[in-house]
PDB file of C-alpha atoms and ligand atoms in Angstrom:
ATOM      1  CA  UNK A  19     -21.074 -12.616 -11.855  1.00 93.00           C
ATOM      2  CA  UNK A  20     -17.462 -12.139 -10.966  1.00 97.00           C
ATOM      3  CA  UNK A  21     -15.152  -9.239 -12.861  1.00 98.00           C
ATOM      4  CA  UNK A  22     -12.478 -10.503 -15.307  1.00 98.00           C
ATOM      5  CA  UNK A  23      -9.844  -7.452 -15.340  1.00 98.00           C
ATOM      6  CA  UNK A  24      -6.915  -7.692 -17.573  1.00 98.00           C
ATOM      7  CA  UNK A  25      -3.077  -6.289 -16.185  1.00 98.00           C
ATOM      8  CA  UNK A  26      -1.451  -4.601 -19.249  1.00 96.00           C
ATOM      9  CA  UNK A  27       1.114  -1.561 -20.430  1.00 92.00           C
ATOM     10  CA  UNK A  28       2.213  -1.850 -23.834  1.00 85.00           C
ATOM     11  CA  UNK A  29       5.848  -1.306 -22.333  1.00 89.00           C
ATOM     12  CA  UNK A  30       7.870  -4.387 -20.434  1.00 90.00           C
ATOM     13  CA  UNK A  31       8.499  -3.777 -17.138  1.00 92.00           C
ATOM     14  CA  UNK A  32       6.620  -1.196 -15.896  1.00 94.00           C
ATOM     15  CA  UNK A  33       5.415  -3.198 -12.762  1.00 95.00           C
ATOM     16  CA  UNK A  34       2.330  -5.549 -14.153  1.00 96.00           C
ATOM     17  CA  UNK A  35       3.099  -8.327 -12.642  1.00 95.00           C
ATOM     18  CA  UNK A  36       3.921  -6.458  -9.213  1.00 96.00           C
ATOM     19  CA  UNK A  37       0.443  -4.887  -9.343  1.00 97.00           C
ATOM     20  CA  UNK A  38      -1.668  -7.351 -10.489  1.00 97.00           C
ATOM     21  CA  UNK A  39      -0.513  -9.973  -7.380  1.00 97.00           C
ATOM     22  CA  UNK A  40      -0.463  -7.016  -5.063  1.00 97.00           C
ATOM     23  CA  UNK A  41      -4.443  -5.979  -5.881  1.00 98.00           C
ATOM     24  CA  UNK A  42      -5.059  -9.382  -6.064  1.00 98.00           C
ATOM     25  CA  UNK A  43      -3.611 -10.204  -2.860  1.00 97.00           C
ATOM     26  CA  UNK A  44      -5.740  -7.178  -0.760  1.00 97.00           C
ATOM     27  CA  UNK A  45      -8.749  -7.770  -2.957  1.00 98.00           C
ATOM     28  CA  UNK A  46      -8.251 -11.683  -1.278  1.00 98.00           C
ATOM     29  CA  UNK A  47      -6.989 -10.296   2.108  1.00 97.00           C
ATOM     30  CA  UNK A  48     -10.159  -8.546   2.237  1.00 96.00           C
ATOM     31  CA  UNK A  49     -12.919 -11.504   1.999  1.00 97.00           C
ATOM     32  CA  UNK A  50     -13.142 -11.870  -1.833  1.00 98.00           C
ATOM     33  CA  UNK A  51     -12.188 -14.588  -4.166  1.00 98.00           C
ATOM     34  CA  UNK A  52     -10.010 -14.240  -6.569  1.00 98.00           C
ATOM     35  CA  UNK A  53      -8.343 -16.331  -9.664  1.00 98.00           C
ATOM     36  CA  UNK A  54      -5.084 -14.568 -10.881  1.00 98.00           C
ATOM     37  CA  UNK A  55      -3.943 -16.101 -13.993  1.00 97.00           C
ATOM     38  CA  UNK A  56      -0.737 -15.540 -15.504  1.00 97.00           C
ATOM     39  CA  UNK A  57      -0.874 -14.711 -19.073  1.00 96.00           C
ATOM     40  CA  UNK A  58       2.670 -14.196 -20.082  1.00 92.00           C
ATOM     41  CA  UNK A  59       3.156 -16.959 -21.840  1.00 88.00           C
ATOM     42  CA  UNK A  60       6.705 -18.421 -21.438  1.00 78.00           C
ATOM     43  CA  UNK A  61       7.908 -15.812 -19.180  1.00 83.00           C
ATOM     44  CA  UNK A  62       5.272 -17.016 -16.141  1.00 79.00           C
ATOM     45  CA  UNK A  63       6.993 -15.298 -12.997  1.00 88.00           C
ATOM     46  CA  UNK A  64       3.408 -13.959 -11.213  1.00 93.00           C
ATOM     47  CA  UNK A  65       3.875 -17.398  -8.710  1.00 93.00           C
ATOM     48  CA  UNK A  66       6.884 -15.775  -7.312  1.00 91.00           C
ATOM     49  CA  UNK A  67       5.172 -11.955  -6.487  1.00 93.00           C
ATOM     50  CA  UNK A  68       2.285 -13.913  -5.437  1.00 94.00           C
ATOM     51  CA  UNK A  69       5.060 -16.033  -2.907  1.00 92.00           C
ATOM     52  CA  UNK A  70       3.415 -19.056  -4.590  1.00 93.00           C
ATOM     53  CA  UNK A  71       6.416 -20.026  -6.674  1.00 89.00           C
ATOM     54  CA  UNK A  72       6.419 -23.916  -4.816  1.00 89.00           C
ATOM     55  CA  UNK A  73       2.995 -24.442  -5.174  1.00 89.00           C
ATOM     56  CA  UNK A  74       1.141 -22.836  -8.290  1.00 86.00           C
ATOM     57  CA  UNK A  75       1.542 -26.248 -10.463  1.00 90.00           C
ATOM     58  CA  UNK A  76      -1.513 -26.127 -12.471  1.00 96.00           C
ATOM     59  CA  UNK A  77      -1.450 -23.389 -16.023  1.00 96.00           C
ATOM     60  CA  UNK A  78      -4.646 -22.552 -17.697  1.00 97.00           C
ATOM     61  CA  UNK A  79      -3.412 -24.395 -21.082  1.00 97.00           C
ATOM     62  CA  UNK A  80      -3.889 -27.178 -18.099  1.00 97.00           C
ATOM     63  CA  UNK A  81      -7.445 -25.926 -17.603  1.00 97.00           C
ATOM     64  CA  UNK A  82      -8.495 -25.223 -21.046  1.00 97.00           C
ATOM     65  CA  UNK A  83      -7.251 -28.715 -22.393  1.00 96.00           C
ATOM     66  CA  UNK A  84      -9.161 -30.464 -19.527  1.00 96.00           C
ATOM     67  CA  UNK A  85      -6.728 -32.149 -17.507  1.00 96.00           C
ATOM     68  CA  UNK A  86      -7.200 -29.408 -14.358  1.00 97.00           C
ATOM     69  CA  UNK A  87     -10.511 -27.827 -13.252  1.00 97.00           C
ATOM     70  CA  UNK A  88     -10.442 -24.383 -11.799  1.00 97.00           C
ATOM     71  CA  UNK A  89     -11.694 -25.985  -8.057  1.00 96.00           C
ATOM     72  CA  UNK A  90      -7.780 -27.539  -8.691  1.00 96.00           C
ATOM     73  CA  UNK A  91      -6.368 -24.236  -8.822  1.00 97.00           C
ATOM     74  CA  UNK A  92      -3.243 -23.948  -5.846  1.00 96.00           C
ATOM     75  CA  UNK A  93      -4.595 -21.328  -3.221  1.00 97.00           C
ATOM     76  CA  UNK A  94      -2.248 -19.428  -1.151  1.00 96.00           C
ATOM     77  CA  UNK A  95      -1.001 -20.848   1.902  1.00 94.00           C
ATOM     78  CA  UNK A  96      -1.573 -17.456   3.295  1.00 93.00           C
ATOM     79  CA  UNK A  97      -4.258 -15.843   1.513  1.00 95.00           C
ATOM     80  CA  UNK A  98      -6.763 -18.744   0.851  1.00 92.00           C
ATOM     81  CA  UNK A  99      -9.293 -17.064  -1.033  1.00 96.00           C
ATOM     82  CA  UNK A 100      -6.365 -16.275  -3.699  1.00 97.00           C
ATOM     83  CA  UNK A 101      -5.585 -19.044  -6.132  1.00 97.00           C
ATOM     84  CA  UNK A 102      -3.154 -18.595  -9.189  1.00 97.00           C
ATOM     85  CA  UNK A 103      -3.086 -20.628 -13.021  1.00 97.00           C
ATOM     86  CA  UNK A 104       0.082 -20.264 -13.923  1.00 96.00           C
ATOM     87  CA  UNK A 105       1.110 -19.732 -17.534  1.00 95.00           C
ATOM     88  CA  UNK A 106       2.107 -23.055 -20.112  1.00 93.00           C
ATOM     89  CA  UNK A 107       6.129 -22.879 -20.431  1.00 88.00           C
ATOM     90  CA  UNK A 108       5.967 -24.682 -23.797  1.00 86.00           C
ATOM     91  CA  UNK A 109       2.972 -23.108 -25.870  1.00 88.00           C
ATOM     92  CA  UNK A 110       2.592 -20.498 -27.991  1.00 90.00           C
ATOM     93  CA  UNK A 111       0.533 -17.366 -28.187  1.00 90.00           C
ATOM     94  CA  UNK A 112      -1.037 -17.601 -31.369  1.00 91.00           C
ATOM     95  CA  UNK A 113      -1.347 -21.461 -30.791  1.00 92.00           C
ATOM     96  CA  UNK A 114      -3.548 -21.152 -27.878  1.00 95.00           C
ATOM     97  CA  UNK A 115      -7.490 -21.712 -28.591  1.00 95.00           C
ATOM     98  CA  UNK A 116      -9.461 -18.067 -27.267  1.00 95.00           C
ATOM     99  CA  UNK A 117     -12.880 -20.090 -27.097  1.00 97.00           C
ATOM    100  CA  UNK A 118     -11.573 -22.284 -24.437  1.00 97.00           C
ATOM    101  CA  UNK A 119     -10.112 -19.064 -22.568  1.00 98.00           C
ATOM    102  CA  UNK A 120     -13.183 -17.474 -22.941  1.00 98.00           C
ATOM    103  CA  UNK A 121     -14.706 -20.332 -21.424  1.00 98.00           C
ATOM    104  CA  UNK A 122     -12.372 -20.726 -18.551  1.00 98.00           C
ATOM    105  CA  UNK A 123     -13.587 -16.926 -17.726  1.00 98.00           C
ATOM    106  CA  UNK A 124     -16.951 -17.510 -18.024  1.00 98.00           C
ATOM    107  CA  UNK A 125     -16.360 -20.878 -15.161  1.00 97.00           C
ATOM    108  CA  UNK A 126     -14.606 -18.107 -13.504  1.00 98.00           C
ATOM    109  CA  UNK A 127     -16.941 -15.022 -13.250  1.00 98.00           C
ATOM    110  CA  UNK A 128     -19.392 -17.621 -11.392  1.00 98.00           C
ATOM    111  CA  UNK A 129     -16.973 -19.088  -9.494  1.00 98.00           C
ATOM    112  CA  UNK A 130     -14.704 -15.665  -7.837  1.00 98.00           C
ATOM    113  CA  UNK A 131     -15.499 -12.590  -7.505  1.00 98.00           C
ATOM    114  CA  UNK A 132     -12.667 -10.820  -8.973  1.00 98.00           C
ATOM    115  CA  UNK A 133      -9.949 -12.950 -11.582  1.00 98.00           C
ATOM    116  CA  UNK A 134      -7.045 -10.594 -12.640  1.00 98.00           C
ATOM    117  CA  UNK A 135      -4.988 -11.531 -16.128  1.00 98.00           C
ATOM    118  CA  UNK A 136      -1.151 -11.212 -16.062  1.00 97.00           C
ATOM    119  CA  UNK A 137      -0.567  -9.646 -19.819  1.00 96.00           C
ATOM    120  CA  UNK A 138       2.647 -10.493 -21.257  1.00 94.00           C
ATOM    121  CA  UNK A 139       4.363  -6.843 -22.581  1.00 93.00           C
ATOM    122  CA  UNK A 140       3.162  -5.048 -25.958  1.00 91.00           C
ATOM    123  CA  UNK A 141       0.211  -5.339 -27.574  1.00 93.00           C
ATOM    124  CA  UNK A 142       0.559  -7.958 -29.940  1.00 93.00           C
ATOM    125  CA  UNK A 143      -0.886 -11.821 -29.803  1.00 94.00           C
ATOM    126  CA  UNK A 144      -0.076 -12.366 -26.175  1.00 94.00           C
ATOM    127  CA  UNK A 145      -1.844  -9.519 -25.439  1.00 96.00           C
ATOM    128  CA  UNK A 146      -4.700  -9.707 -27.529  1.00 96.00           C
ATOM    129  CA  UNK A 147      -4.999 -12.963 -26.047  1.00 96.00           C
ATOM    130  CA  UNK A 148      -4.723 -12.407 -22.601  1.00 97.00           C
ATOM    131  CA  UNK A 149      -7.356  -9.075 -23.020  1.00 97.00           C
ATOM    132  CA  UNK A 150      -9.727 -10.210 -25.536  1.00 97.00           C
ATOM    133  CA  UNK A 151     -12.397 -11.465 -23.262  1.00 97.00           C
ATOM    134  CA  UNK A 152     -11.648  -9.474 -20.174  1.00 98.00           C
ATOM    135  CA  UNK A 153     -14.497  -6.791 -18.790  1.00 97.00           C
ATOM    136  CA  UNK A 154     -11.771  -4.541 -17.454  1.00 98.00           C
ATOM    137  CA  UNK A 155      -8.663  -3.339 -18.236  1.00 98.00           C
ATOM    138  CA  UNK A 156      -5.869  -1.448 -15.667  1.00 97.00           C
ATOM    139  CA  UNK A 157      -2.876  -0.488 -17.885  1.00 96.00           C
ATOM    140  CA  UNK A 158       0.818  -0.074 -15.612  1.00 95.00           C
ATOM    141  CA  UNK A 159       2.442   2.888 -16.354  1.00 92.00           C
ATOM    142  CA  UNK A 160       5.732   4.284 -14.940  1.00 89.00           C
ATOM    143  CA  UNK A 161       5.732   8.242 -15.537  1.00 83.00           C
ATOM    144  CA  UNK A 162       8.604   8.306 -18.085  1.00 83.00           C
ATOM    145  CA  UNK A 163       7.054   9.260 -21.881  1.00 82.00           C
ATOM    146  CA  UNK A 164       8.380   6.187 -23.540  1.00 87.00           C
ATOM    147  CA  UNK A 165       5.810   3.794 -20.896  1.00 88.00           C
ATOM    148  CA  UNK A 166       3.291   6.463 -21.309  1.00 87.00           C
ATOM    149  CA  UNK A 167       3.235   6.504 -25.362  1.00 89.00           C
ATOM    150  CA  UNK A 168       3.174   2.057 -25.012  1.00 92.00           C
ATOM    151  CA  UNK A 169       0.190   2.393 -22.271  1.00 93.00           C
ATOM    152  CA  UNK A 170      -1.663   5.031 -24.894  1.00 92.00           C
ATOM    153  CA  UNK A 171      -0.484   2.133 -27.544  1.00 94.00           C
ATOM    154  CA  UNK A 172      -1.969  -0.304 -25.334  1.00 95.00           C
ATOM    155  CA  UNK A 173      -5.253   2.505 -24.520  1.00 94.00           C
ATOM    156  CA  UNK A 174      -6.091   2.267 -28.070  1.00 94.00           C
ATOM    157  CA  UNK A 175      -5.566  -1.842 -28.542  1.00 96.00           C
ATOM    158  CA  UNK A 176      -8.001  -2.121 -25.641  1.00 96.00           C
ATOM    159  CA  UNK A 177     -10.461  -0.071 -27.327  1.00 95.00           C
ATOM    160  CA  UNK A 178     -10.141  -1.853 -30.402  1.00 96.00           C
ATOM    161  CA  UNK A 179     -11.165  -5.171 -28.772  1.00 96.00           C
ATOM    162  CA  UNK A 180     -14.019  -3.178 -27.326  1.00 96.00           C
ATOM    163  CA  UNK A 181     -12.848  -3.028 -23.466  1.00 95.00           C
ATOM    164  CA  UNK A 182     -13.856   0.240 -22.429  1.00 90.00           C
ATOM    165  CA  UNK A 183     -13.611  -0.109 -18.746  1.00 95.00           C
ATOM    166  CA  UNK A 184     -10.196   0.907 -18.595  1.00 95.00           C
ATOM    167  CA  UNK A 185      -7.897   2.715 -16.063  1.00 95.00           C
ATOM    168  CA  UNK A 186      -4.753   3.778 -15.624  1.00 94.00           C
ATOM    169  CA  UNK A 187      -2.182   2.743 -12.317  1.00 94.00           C
ATOM    170  CA  UNK A 188       1.231   5.003 -12.682  1.00 91.00           C
ATOM    171  CA  UNK A 189       4.085   3.133 -10.890  1.00 92.00           C
ATOM    172  CA  UNK A 190       7.678   4.303  -9.163  1.00 91.00           C
ATOM    173  CA  UNK A 191       6.294   7.445  -8.143  1.00 88.00           C
ATOM    174  CA  UNK A 192       9.249   9.235  -6.308  1.00 83.00           C
ATOM    175  CA  UNK A 193       7.955  12.303  -3.574  1.00 74.00           C
ATOM    176  CA  UNK A 194      10.229  14.462  -6.120  1.00 70.00           C
ATOM    177  CA  UNK A 195       7.636  13.091  -9.010  1.00 61.00           C
ATOM    178  CA  UNK A 196       4.961  13.181  -6.779  1.00 56.00           C
ATOM    179  CA  UNK A 197       5.178  17.050  -6.639  1.00 61.00           C
ATOM    180  CA  UNK A 198       4.653  17.520 -10.143  1.00 61.00           C
ATOM    181  CA  UNK A 199       2.101  14.685  -9.762  1.00 57.00           C
ATOM    182  CA  UNK A 200      -1.102  16.750 -10.772  1.00 57.00           C
ATOM    183  CA  UNK A 201       1.104  18.021 -14.222  1.00 53.00           C
ATOM    184  CA  UNK A 202       2.276  14.286 -14.803  1.00 65.00           C
ATOM    185  CA  UNK A 203      -1.639  12.936 -14.295  1.00 63.00           C
ATOM    186  CA  UNK A 204      -2.565  15.055 -16.410  1.00 67.00           C
ATOM    187  CA  UNK A 205      -0.237  13.942 -18.759  1.00 72.00           C
ATOM    188  CA  UNK A 206      -1.386  10.516 -18.505  1.00 69.00           C
ATOM    189  CA  UNK A 207      -4.738  11.614 -18.827  1.00 68.00           C
ATOM    190  CA  UNK A 208      -4.195  13.775 -21.616  1.00 75.00           C
ATOM    191  CA  UNK A 209      -1.914  11.286 -23.798  1.00 74.00           C
ATOM    192  CA  UNK A 210      -3.201   8.092 -23.007  1.00 80.00           C
ATOM    193  CA  UNK A 211      -6.866   9.186 -22.619  1.00 84.00           C
ATOM    194  CA  UNK A 212      -7.580   6.702 -19.277  1.00 91.00           C
ATOM    195  CA  UNK A 213      -8.666   7.819 -15.958  1.00 91.00           C
ATOM    196  CA  UNK A 214      -6.537   7.378 -12.877  1.00 92.00           C
ATOM    197  CA  UNK A 215      -6.669   3.978 -11.070  1.00 94.00           C
ATOM    198  CA  UNK A 216      -3.917   5.015  -8.981  1.00 92.00           C
ATOM    199  CA  UNK A 217      -0.328   5.623  -8.324  1.00 91.00           C
ATOM    200  CA  UNK A 218       1.978   3.288  -6.789  1.00 93.00           C
ATOM    201  CA  UNK A 219       5.717   4.810  -4.808  1.00 93.00           C
ATOM    202  CA  UNK A 220       8.513   3.235  -5.907  1.00 94.00           C
ATOM    203  CA  UNK A 221       9.555   1.061  -3.101  1.00 96.00           C
ATOM    204  CA  UNK A 222      12.244  -1.711  -2.209  1.00 96.00           C
ATOM    205  CA  UNK A 223      10.094  -3.861  -0.457  1.00 97.00           C
ATOM    206  CA  UNK A 224       9.087  -4.959  -3.986  1.00 96.00           C
ATOM    207  CA  UNK A 225      11.946  -6.325  -5.053  1.00 94.00           C
ATOM    208  CA  UNK A 226      12.747  -7.810  -1.085  1.00 95.00           C
ATOM    209  CA  UNK A 227       9.154  -8.894  -1.316  1.00 94.00           C
ATOM    210  CA  UNK A 228      10.364 -11.129  -3.992  1.00 90.00           C
ATOM    211  CA  UNK A 229      13.006 -12.117  -3.220  1.00 89.00           C
ATOM    212  CA  UNK A 230      12.514 -13.308   0.244  1.00 91.00           C
ATOM    213  CA  UNK A 231       8.809 -15.131  -1.440  1.00 89.00           C
ATOM    214  CA  UNK A 232       6.754 -13.226   0.354  1.00 93.00           C
ATOM    215  CA  UNK A 233       3.227 -11.962  -0.796  1.00 95.00           C
ATOM    216  CA  UNK A 234       4.514  -7.979  -0.906  1.00 96.00           C
ATOM    217  CA  UNK A 235       1.366  -7.274   1.629  1.00 96.00           C
ATOM    218  CA  UNK A 236       2.228  -9.974   4.176  1.00 95.00           C
ATOM    219  CA  UNK A 237       6.092  -7.526   3.942  1.00 96.00           C
ATOM    220  CA  UNK A 238       4.772  -4.925   4.833  1.00 96.00           C
ATOM    221  CA  UNK A 239       1.743  -2.508   5.106  1.00 93.00           C
ATOM    222  CA  UNK A 240       3.215   0.826   3.561  1.00 95.00           C
ATOM    223  CA  UNK A 241       4.231   2.182   0.124  1.00 95.00           C
ATOM    224  CA  UNK A 242       4.086   0.031  -2.450  1.00 97.00           C
ATOM    225  CA  UNK A 243       1.778  -1.952  -0.561  1.00 97.00           C
ATOM    226  CA  UNK A 244      -0.287   0.096   0.908  1.00 97.00           C
ATOM    227  CA  UNK A 245      -1.179   1.465  -2.727  1.00 97.00           C
ATOM    228  CA  UNK A 246      -1.956  -1.883  -3.828  1.00 97.00           C
ATOM    229  CA  UNK A 247      -4.900  -1.819  -0.812  1.00 97.00           C
ATOM    230  CA  UNK A 248      -5.886   1.316  -2.067  1.00 97.00           C
ATOM    231  CA  UNK A 249      -6.290   0.324  -5.950  1.00 97.00           C
ATOM    232  CA  UNK A 250      -7.902  -2.373  -4.525  1.00 98.00           C
ATOM    233  CA  UNK A 251      -9.801  -0.956  -2.650  1.00 97.00           C
ATOM    234  CA  UNK A 252     -11.027   1.123  -5.610  1.00 97.00           C
ATOM    235  CA  UNK A 253     -11.919  -1.086  -7.596  1.00 97.00           C
ATOM    236  CA  UNK A 254     -14.430  -2.714  -5.420  1.00 96.00           C
ATOM    237  CA  UNK A 255     -15.874   1.094  -5.455  1.00 95.00           C
ATOM    238  CA  UNK A 256     -14.681   3.009  -2.179  1.00 96.00           C
ATOM    239  CA  UNK A 257     -13.542   6.528  -2.450  1.00 94.00           C
ATOM    240  CA  UNK A 258      -9.596   6.448  -1.340  1.00 92.00           C
ATOM    241  CA  UNK A 259      -7.872   9.921  -1.636  1.00 86.00           C
ATOM    242  CA  UNK A 260      -4.989   9.922  -3.962  1.00 84.00           C
ATOM    243  CA  UNK A 261      -1.959   8.655  -1.897  1.00 80.00           C
ATOM    244  CA  UNK A 262       0.673  11.269  -0.733  1.00 77.00           C
ATOM    245  CA  UNK A 263       4.372  10.119  -0.363  1.00 72.00           C
ATOM    246  CA  UNK A 264       6.522  11.077   1.914  1.00 64.00           C
TER     247      UNK A 264
HETATM  248  N1  ADP B   8       7.304   0.415  -7.046  1.00 78.73           N
HETATM  249  C1  ADP B   8       8.138  -0.303  -7.160  1.00 78.73           C
HETATM  250  N2  ADP B   8       9.239  -0.198  -6.244  1.00 78.73           N
HETATM  251  C2  ADP B   8      10.360  -1.092  -6.838  1.00 78.73           C
HETATM  252  N3  ADP B   8      10.824  -2.008  -7.742  1.00 78.73           N
HETATM  253  C3  ADP B   8       9.327  -2.173  -8.674  1.00 78.73           C
HETATM  254  C4  ADP B   8       8.120  -0.924  -8.267  1.00 78.73           C
HETATM  255  N4  ADP B   8       7.485  -1.432  -9.260  1.00 78.73           N
HETATM  256  C5  ADP B   8       7.634  -3.097  -9.853  1.00 78.73           C
HETATM  257  N5  ADP B   8       9.393  -2.689  -9.475  1.00 78.73           N
HETATM  258  C6  ADP B   8      10.750  -3.608 -10.041  1.00 78.73           C
HETATM  259  O1  ADP B   8      10.231  -3.087 -11.218  1.00 78.73           O
HETATM  260  C7  ADP B   8      10.720  -4.910 -12.145  1.00 78.73           C
HETATM  261  C8  ADP B   8       9.712  -5.004 -13.294  1.00 78.73           C
HETATM  262  O2  ADP B   8       8.245  -5.522 -12.205  1.00 78.73           O
HETATM  263  P1  ADP B   8       7.201  -6.526 -12.650  1.00 78.73           P
HETATM  264  O3  ADP B   8       5.793  -6.448 -11.982  1.00 78.73           O
HETATM  265  O4  ADP B   8       7.748  -8.063 -13.054  1.00 78.73           O
HETATM  266  O5  ADP B   8       7.374  -5.427 -13.934  1.00 78.73           O
HETATM  267  P2  ADP B   8       6.348  -6.397 -15.739  1.00 78.73           P
HETATM  268  O6  ADP B   8       5.442  -7.658 -15.619  1.00 78.73           O
HETATM  269  O7  ADP B   8       5.590  -5.078 -16.037  1.00 78.73           O
HETATM  270  O8  ADP B   8       7.625  -6.819 -16.469  1.00 78.73           O
HETATM  271  C9  ADP B   8      10.404  -5.675 -10.532  1.00 78.73           C
HETATM  272  O9  ADP B   8      11.972  -6.029 -10.469  1.00 78.73           O
HETATM  273  C10 ADP B   8      10.442  -5.241  -9.667  1.00 78.73           C
HETATM  274  O10 ADP B   8      10.542  -5.611  -8.584  1.00 78.73           O
HETATM  275 MG1   MG B   9       5.619  -9.308 -15.650  1.00 78.73          MG
END
């Protein structure tokens, strides 16, 4: 059975979509079959980070309501093991049928090794819809206090949903900060109460790859892209040392 992992944060703009796309691409590039679901209803942009803006035409609502099947989820041209379902643009999270989404995820577990859900910011209805039926969570935070505090609230909300396999990824780490990283990581673990999955450096390539419409890991294999590979390998149970930034 495949694993369903929700990528959440509390605060917006911490890098959920970037990490969801990057980690999903790496899992797929290393041979896993992966389904990405954009659950940021009304604001979708996961398809851009996957370099699939033109081809991502099936939404998870299309599958939930029987207009399409999981087999119709478009595959990436460059990374064929990777498929995506976009978020519906004209729906409210409150109106979405949780049972139908749960059924979709049940089928996804049978067909894919991994299913990554890109959650909306916050801990409201959209977050609960995205997270409720997941097996695990990756909480994305930057190293600033506001982001960490919101990550802690997201961790509490995940615990309320009985999702206990939660880890944190700290994004936009700079070399200067990395010198103090032990303290920062300890702070994160203390305040958020989650073990560290990994760090991702601040990297211009993230923006450049997205504006070129190319998946980050095909744009470069250093920096943020390498960090995604490390995260993906750790998710698969492979030991990878914590990244050193130069
Ligand atoms: N490691 C990084 N280095 C540089 N820019 C980044 C990094 N991670 C994210 N960004 C940029 O930050 C913005 C927000 O990222 P995004 O993944 O959309 O966040 P979220 O999905 O949490 O709202 C985007 O413009 C993205 O390109
Ligand atoms: Mg996003």
